[in-house]
Each structure stands twice: as structure tokens, then as C-alpha cells.
């Protein structure tokens, strides 16, 4: 059974760096075809894809946010980390970690709410 | 990069049908699969249609998807509306390196 859970700070100050961790189980990111992605949703607004890390350690980013994002996995191979630099209040929202299979985000974590405020 | 445009809202009476369009701004909608997600308030999205017209197990056959190349759009149809269908719905597609979500549609059951 695939499960994912996001963790990270609930409150970040403007200009600071946000680090979010996705802890997953039920699949191996080393298996061909497996990928983990981050998606966010500002309050009352639409979903926005942020970044993806695949089984070959290839990284893909939303071109609009490319310069601010880094996605990686830790040595345990059961966590994927997203780093976003230079936070602004417009970056506030719920951040989701997802499993991707055949271009479909088929499993989602419950999401973590991040507020950017001084 | 392309965009996916959806109507802001649609509504229908219980037992009736509604359709939600998802228009791709550039590139052919038929070139890459379209997925549809349902998001109820306070919850993460779940897939109701993947690969244009396939339903995950557990999704009622009242949900159906299609693609129309003449309008370069995909559609989600919900038939036999119930109050459980009240939610936000998002289409999603991709190109070689990026993923894009639609603008989202709120479905209201009158």
C-alpha cells in the first residue's frame, strides 16, 4: 500500500528558505517507472505542479519556479526533499507530495499547510 | 508551456448530467493523456479519470472522460449526479518535461 506524508514548518518568514520532507512507503524510488512529485495549492486556488524526481534520479521543475526549487532524495531512499528559496507570501498554501504512475498522480499525501508571513 | 482552461463552475440537479471542458492552449490534446481529479473540501485530490477515459477501481461508471481534437479539449462527464459529487475538479496533462493542471471547476448539485 502506497502512503506518503509531508512534513515541514507551518510558518516561514519572507525571504527565508522552505524545506519540506516527503516520507513514503509501499514502493521503491529505485524501481523503474516510480516517481515522486510536489504540488501546491494556494488557499482557494488551483493546483500547481512544482517538481518531480524519478527512479533514475532525474529532476524536473516547473519552469516558472525553476530557479528557486531543488528536489532530492535522502540516503535512506524513503524520503524526498523539496527546497524552495526566497519565500514570499504568495507562496503560502498547502503543499502535497504525490506518487506518479504513468503520468497520473495516483497517490497523494494529506498535505502540509505553509504560511509565509513576517 | 501550455495552459489548460476550465469553466469556473457548473451545476446540475440530482440525477442529471454535467460536463466539464478542459481546453489546451497549444499542442494537441491528443498528444498526451489527460487525467481528472476530484477534490472535496479539506481533502487531497483523487483520480477519477486517467489516460483520457479510464476509471480507477472504485470510481463509479457515472464518471466518464473523452477527448475532442476539433476543439483541442478534453471533457469529464458526470451522470446521475448525487450530492457526493459536489467538489472541485481539475484536469491535468503534460509534455516531455512538465506537468500542468487546469484552472479548476466547482461542481454544485442544486
PDB file of N, CA and C in Angstrom, chain B residues 8-64:
ATOM      1  N   UNK B   8     -15.249  28.033 -14.700  1.00  0.00           N
ATOM      2  CA  UNK B   8     -15.111  28.269 -13.261  1.00  0.00           C
ATOM      3  C   UNK B   8     -16.059  27.388 -12.454  1.00  0.00           C
ATOM      4  N   UNK B   9     -17.295  27.221 -12.979  1.00  0.00           N
ATOM      5  CA  UNK B   9     -18.272  26.429 -12.241  1.00  0.00           C
ATOM      6  C   UNK B   9     -19.306  25.835 -13.181  1.00  0.00           C
ATOM      7  N   UNK B  10     -19.877  24.707 -12.777  1.00  0.00           N
ATOM      8  CA  UNK B  10     -21.018  24.097 -13.450  1.00  0.00           C
ATOM      9  C   UNK B  10     -21.951  23.579 -12.364  1.00  0.00           C
ATOM     10  N   UNK B  11     -23.218  23.459 -12.721  1.00  0.00           N
ATOM     11  CA  UNK B  11     -24.174  22.960 -11.740  1.00  0.00           C
ATOM     12  C   UNK B  11     -25.218  22.093 -12.422  1.00  0.00           C
ATOM     13  N   UNK B  12     -25.856  21.246 -11.623  1.00  0.00           N
ATOM     14  CA  UNK B  12     -26.892  20.378 -12.143  1.00  0.00           C
ATOM     15  C   UNK B  12     -27.744  19.825 -11.019  1.00  0.00           C
ATOM     16  N   UNK B  13     -28.905  19.358 -11.379  1.00  0.00           N
ATOM     17  CA  UNK B  13     -29.830  18.791 -10.390  1.00  0.00           C
ATOM     18  C   UNK B  13     -29.478  17.328 -10.142  1.00  0.00           C
ATOM     19  N   UNK B  14     -29.876  16.817  -8.980  1.00  0.00           N
ATOM     20  CA  UNK B  14     -29.629  15.389  -8.704  1.00  0.00           C
ATOM     21  C   UNK B  14     -30.219  14.516  -9.799  1.00  0.00           C
ATOM     22  N   UNK B  15     -29.432  13.538 -10.223  1.00  0.00           N
ATOM     23  CA  UNK B  15     -29.880  12.623 -11.264  1.00  0.00           C
ATOM     24  C   UNK B  15     -29.554  13.082 -12.670  1.00  0.00           C
ATOM     25  N   UNK B  16     -29.230  14.344 -12.836  1.00  0.00           N
ATOM     26  CA  UNK B  16     -28.887  14.872 -14.164  1.00  0.00           C
ATOM     27  C   UNK B  16     -27.404  14.701 -14.455  1.00  0.00           C
ATOM     28  N   UNK B  17     -26.982  15.197 -15.622  1.00  0.00           N
ATOM     29  CA  UNK B  17     -25.584  15.097 -16.036  1.00  0.00           C
ATOM     30  C   UNK B  17     -24.963  16.477 -16.189  1.00  0.00           C
ATOM     31  N   UNK B  18     -23.664  16.554 -15.918  1.00  0.00           N
ATOM     32  CA  UNK B  18     -22.906  17.767 -16.194  1.00  0.00           C
ATOM     33  C   UNK B  18     -21.629  17.366 -16.923  1.00  0.00           C
ATOM     34  N   UNK B  19     -21.120  18.290 -17.722  1.00  0.00           N
ATOM     35  CA  UNK B  19     -19.844  18.069 -18.401  1.00  0.00           C
ATOM     36  C   UNK B  19     -18.918  19.238 -18.133  1.00  0.00           C
ATOM     37  N   UNK B  20     -17.651  18.926 -17.946  1.00  0.00           N
ATOM     38  CA  UNK B  20     -16.626  19.934 -17.694  1.00  0.00           C
ATOM     39  C   UNK B  20     -15.610  19.849 -18.824  1.00  0.00           C
ATOM     40  N   UNK B  21     -15.340  20.993 -19.443  1.00  0.00           N
ATOM     41  CA  UNK B  21     -14.361  21.022 -20.528  1.00  0.00           C
ATOM     42  C   UNK B  21     -12.987  21.425 -20.008  1.00  0.00           C
ATOM     43  N   UNK B  22     -11.985  21.052 -20.761  1.00  0.00           N
ATOM     44  CA  UNK B  22     -10.585  21.348 -20.420  1.00  0.00           C
ATOM     45  C   UNK B  22      -9.875  21.607 -21.739  1.00  0.00           C
ATOM     46  N   UNK B  23      -9.642  22.879 -22.044  1.00  0.00           N
ATOM     47  CA  UNK B  23      -9.102  23.259 -23.342  1.00  0.00           C
ATOM     48  C   UNK B  23      -7.604  23.528 -23.250  1.00  0.00           C
ATOM     49  N   UNK B  24      -6.860  22.849 -24.127  1.00  0.00           N
ATOM     50  CA  UNK B  24      -5.406  23.002 -24.146  1.00  0.00           C
ATOM     51  C   UNK B  24      -5.028  24.158 -25.060  1.00  0.00           C
ATOM     52  N   UNK B  25      -4.133  25.037 -24.573  1.00  0.00           N
ATOM     53  CA  UNK B  25      -3.820  26.276 -25.303  1.00  0.00           C
ATOM     54  C   UNK B  25      -2.902  26.064 -26.498  1.00  0.00           C
ATOM     55  N   UNK B  26      -1.993  25.121 -26.401  1.00  0.00           N
ATOM     56  CA  UNK B  26      -1.065  24.870 -27.509  1.00  0.00           C
ATOM     57  C   UNK B  26      -0.641  23.417 -27.462  1.00  0.00           C
ATOM     58  N   UNK B  27      -0.300  22.899 -28.628  1.00  0.00           N
ATOM     59  CA  UNK B  27      -0.029  21.473 -28.707  1.00  0.00           C
ATOM     60  C   UNK B  27      -1.341  20.714 -28.741  1.00  0.00           C
ATOM     61  N   UNK B  28      -1.319  19.520 -29.309  1.00  0.00           N
ATOM     62  CA  UNK B  28      -2.545  18.748 -29.440  1.00  0.00           C
ATOM     63  C   UNK B  28      -2.921  18.038 -28.153  1.00  0.00           C
ATOM     64  N   UNK B  29      -4.213  18.158 -27.814  1.00  0.00           N
ATOM     65  CA  UNK B  29      -4.708  17.477 -26.603  1.00  0.00           C
ATOM     66  C   UNK B  29      -4.544  15.958 -26.742  1.00  0.00           C
ATOM     67  N   UNK B  30      -4.508  15.480 -27.991  1.00  0.00           N
ATOM     68  CA  UNK B  30      -4.396  14.045 -28.223  1.00  0.00           C
ATOM     69  C   UNK B  30      -2.965  13.528 -28.075  1.00  0.00           C
ATOM     70  N   UNK B  31      -2.010  14.444 -27.964  1.00  0.00           N
ATOM     71  CA  UNK B  31      -0.605  14.034 -27.895  1.00  0.00           C
ATOM     72  C   UNK B  31      -0.215  13.464 -26.539  1.00  0.00           C
ATOM     73  N   UNK B  32      -0.899  13.887 -25.503  1.00  0.00           N
ATOM     74  CA  UNK B  32      -0.561  13.463 -24.141  1.00  0.00           C
ATOM     75  C   UNK B  32      -1.844  13.167 -23.385  1.00  0.00           C
ATOM     76  N   UNK B  33      -1.809  12.124 -22.587  1.00  0.00           N
ATOM     77  CA  UNK B  33      -3.003  11.747 -21.838  1.00  0.00           C
ATOM     78  C   UNK B  33      -3.474  12.861 -20.901  1.00  0.00           C
ATOM     79  N   UNK B  34      -4.796  12.861 -20.672  1.00  0.00           N
ATOM     80  CA  UNK B  34      -5.408  13.794 -19.727  1.00  0.00           C
ATOM     81  C   UNK B  34      -5.947  13.003 -18.541  1.00  0.00           C
ATOM     82  N   UNK B  35      -5.702  13.508 -17.371  1.00  0.00           N
ATOM     83  CA  UNK B  35      -6.244  12.946 -16.128  1.00  0.00           C
ATOM     84  C   UNK B  35      -7.230  13.947 -15.507  1.00  0.00           C
ATOM     85  N   UNK B  36      -8.135  13.432 -14.710  1.00  0.00           N
ATOM     86  CA  UNK B  36      -9.103  14.259 -13.991  1.00  0.00           C
ATOM     87  C   UNK B  36      -9.070  13.880 -12.507  1.00  0.00           C
ATOM     88  N   UNK B  37      -9.083  14.929 -11.661  1.00  0.00           N
ATOM     89  CA  UNK B  37      -9.032  14.731 -10.217  1.00  0.00           C
ATOM     90  C   UNK B  37     -10.232  15.399  -9.564  1.00  0.00           C
ATOM     91  N   UNK B  38     -10.738  14.738  -8.542  1.00  0.00           N
ATOM     92  CA  UNK B  38     -11.805  15.296  -7.713  1.00  0.00           C
ATOM     93  C   UNK B  38     -11.199  15.726  -6.385  1.00  0.00           C
ATOM     94  N   UNK B  39     -11.548  16.928  -5.931  1.00  0.00           N
ATOM     95  CA  UNK B  39     -11.054  17.401  -4.640  1.00  0.00           C
ATOM     96  C   UNK B  39     -12.216  17.913  -3.797  1.00  0.00           C
ATOM     97  N   UNK B  40     -12.505  17.198  -2.742  1.00  0.00           N
ATOM     98  CA  UNK B  40     -13.530  17.642  -1.796  1.00  0.00           C
ATOM     99  C   UNK B  40     -12.895  18.600  -0.791  1.00  0.00           C
ATOM    100  N   UNK B  41     -13.693  19.494  -0.195  1.00  0.00           N
ATOM    101  CA  UNK B  41     -13.138  20.496   0.734  1.00  0.00           C
ATOM    102  C   UNK B  41     -12.315  19.859   1.842  1.00  0.00           C
ATOM    103  N   UNK B  42     -11.119  20.383   2.046  1.00  0.00           N
ATOM    104  CA  UNK B  42     -10.258  19.919   3.117  1.00  0.00           C
ATOM    105  C   UNK B  42      -9.530  18.621   2.848  1.00  0.00           C
ATOM    106  N   UNK B  43      -9.644  18.107   1.628  1.00  0.00           N
ATOM    107  CA  UNK B  43      -9.010  16.825   1.310  1.00  0.00           C
ATOM    108  C   UNK B  43      -8.070  16.951   0.118  1.00  0.00           C
ATOM    109  N   UNK B  44      -7.169  15.981   0.019  1.00  0.00           N
ATOM    110  CA  UNK B  44      -6.292  15.917  -1.143  1.00  0.00           C
ATOM    111  C   UNK B  44      -7.084  15.426  -2.356  1.00  0.00           C
ATOM    112  N   UNK B  45      -6.646  15.785  -3.540  1.00  0.00           N
ATOM    113  CA  UNK B  45      -7.323  15.295  -4.754  1.00  0.00           C
ATOM    114  C   UNK B  45      -7.200  13.779  -4.909  1.00  0.00           C
ATOM    115  N   UNK B  46      -8.159  13.202  -5.632  1.00  0.00           N
ATOM    116  CA  UNK B  46      -8.102  11.791  -6.008  1.00  0.00           C
ATOM    117  C   UNK B  46      -8.432  11.678  -7.493  1.00  0.00           C
ATOM    118  N   UNK B  47      -7.872  10.677  -8.138  1.00  0.00           N
ATOM    119  CA  UNK B  47      -8.077  10.487  -9.571  1.00  0.00           C
ATOM    120  C   UNK B  47      -9.456   9.888  -9.835  1.00  0.00           C
ATOM    121  N   UNK B  48     -10.193  10.493 -10.764  1.00  0.00           N
ATOM    122  CA  UNK B  48     -11.456   9.894 -11.206  1.00  0.00           C
ATOM    123  C   UNK B  48     -11.358   9.377 -12.635  1.00  0.00           C
ATOM    124  N   UNK B  49     -10.468   9.966 -13.444  1.00  0.00           N
ATOM    125  CA  UNK B  49     -10.214   9.504 -14.808  1.00  0.00           C
ATOM    126  C   UNK B  49      -8.710   9.618 -15.069  1.00  0.00           C
ATOM    127  N   UNK B  50      -8.127   8.595 -15.689  1.00  0.00           N
ATOM    128  CA  UNK B  50      -6.743   8.681 -16.129  1.00  0.00           C
ATOM    129  C   UNK B  50      -6.641   8.186 -17.570  1.00  0.00           C
ATOM    130  N   UNK B  51      -5.577   8.564 -18.224  1.00  0.00           N
ATOM    131  CA  UNK B  51      -5.367   8.195 -19.633  1.00  0.00           C
ATOM    132  C   UNK B  51      -6.615   8.473 -20.480  1.00  0.00           C
ATOM    133  N   UNK B  52      -7.117   9.668 -20.361  1.00  0.00           N
ATOM    134  CA  UNK B  52      -8.233  10.228 -21.136  1.00  0.00           C
ATOM    135  C   UNK B  52      -9.607   9.690 -20.717  1.00  0.00           C
ATOM    136  N   UNK B  53      -9.723   8.361 -20.584  1.00  0.00           N
ATOM    137  CA  UNK B  53     -11.059   7.797 -20.412  1.00  0.00           C
ATOM    138  C   UNK B  53     -11.108   6.553 -19.530  1.00  0.00           C
ATOM    139  N   UNK B  54     -10.064   6.309 -18.773  1.00  0.00           N
ATOM    140  CA  UNK B  54     -10.030   5.114 -17.927  1.00  0.00           C
ATOM    141  C   UNK B  54     -10.357   5.464 -16.480  1.00  0.00           C
ATOM    142  N   UNK B  55     -11.142   4.624 -15.836  1.00  0.00           N
ATOM    143  CA  UNK B  55     -11.552   4.850 -14.459  1.00  0.00           C
ATOM    144  C   UNK B  55     -10.767   3.961 -13.511  1.00  0.00           C
ATOM    145  N   UNK B  56     -10.212   4.553 -12.446  1.00  0.00           N
ATOM    146  CA  UNK B  56      -9.567   3.700 -11.430  1.00  0.00           C
ATOM    147  C   UNK B  56     -10.608   2.820 -10.763  1.00  0.00           C
ATOM    148  N   UNK B  57     -10.162   1.711 -10.210  1.00  0.00           N
ATOM    149  CA  UNK B  57     -11.099   0.852  -9.494  1.00  0.00           C
ATOM    150  C   UNK B  57     -11.702   1.634  -8.330  1.00  0.00           C
ATOM    151  N   UNK B  58     -12.995   1.458  -8.163  1.00  0.00           N
ATOM    152  CA  UNK B  58     -13.698   2.146  -7.089  1.00  0.00           C
ATOM    153  C   UNK B  58     -14.391   3.415  -7.523  1.00  0.00           C
ATOM    154  N   UNK B  59     -14.063   3.932  -8.708  1.00  0.00           N
ATOM    155  CA  UNK B  59     -14.736   5.123  -9.231  1.00  0.00           C
ATOM    156  C   UNK B  59     -15.981   4.675  -9.997  1.00  0.00           C
ATOM    157  N   UNK B  60     -17.137   5.226  -9.660  1.00  0.00           N
ATOM    158  CA  UNK B  60     -18.379   4.788 -10.326  1.00  0.00           C
ATOM    159  C   UNK B  60     -18.342   5.033 -11.828  1.00  0.00           C
ATOM    160  N   UNK B  61     -19.055   4.197 -12.577  1.00  0.00           N
ATOM    161  CA  UNK B  61     -19.080   4.374 -14.027  1.00  0.00           C
ATOM    162  C   UNK B  61     -19.926   5.574 -14.445  1.00  0.00           C
ATOM    163  N   UNK B  62     -20.436   6.329 -13.480  1.00  0.00           N
ATOM    164  CA  UNK B  62     -21.108   7.598 -13.775  1.00  0.00           C
ATOM    165  C   UNK B  62     -20.100   8.645 -14.243  1.00  0.00           C
ATOM    166  N   UNK B  63     -18.824   8.392 -13.990  1.00  0.00           N
ATOM    167  CA  UNK B  63     -17.773   9.308 -14.415  1.00  0.00           C
ATOM    168  C   UNK B  63     -17.176   8.791 -15.728  1.00  0.00           C
ATOM    169  N   UNK B  64     -17.104   9.669 -16.731  1.00  0.00           N
ATOM    170  CA  UNK B  64     -16.520   9.278 -17.999  1.00  0.00           C
ATOM    171  C   UNK B  64     -15.698  10.421 -18.571  1.00  0.00           C
TER     172      UNK B  64
END
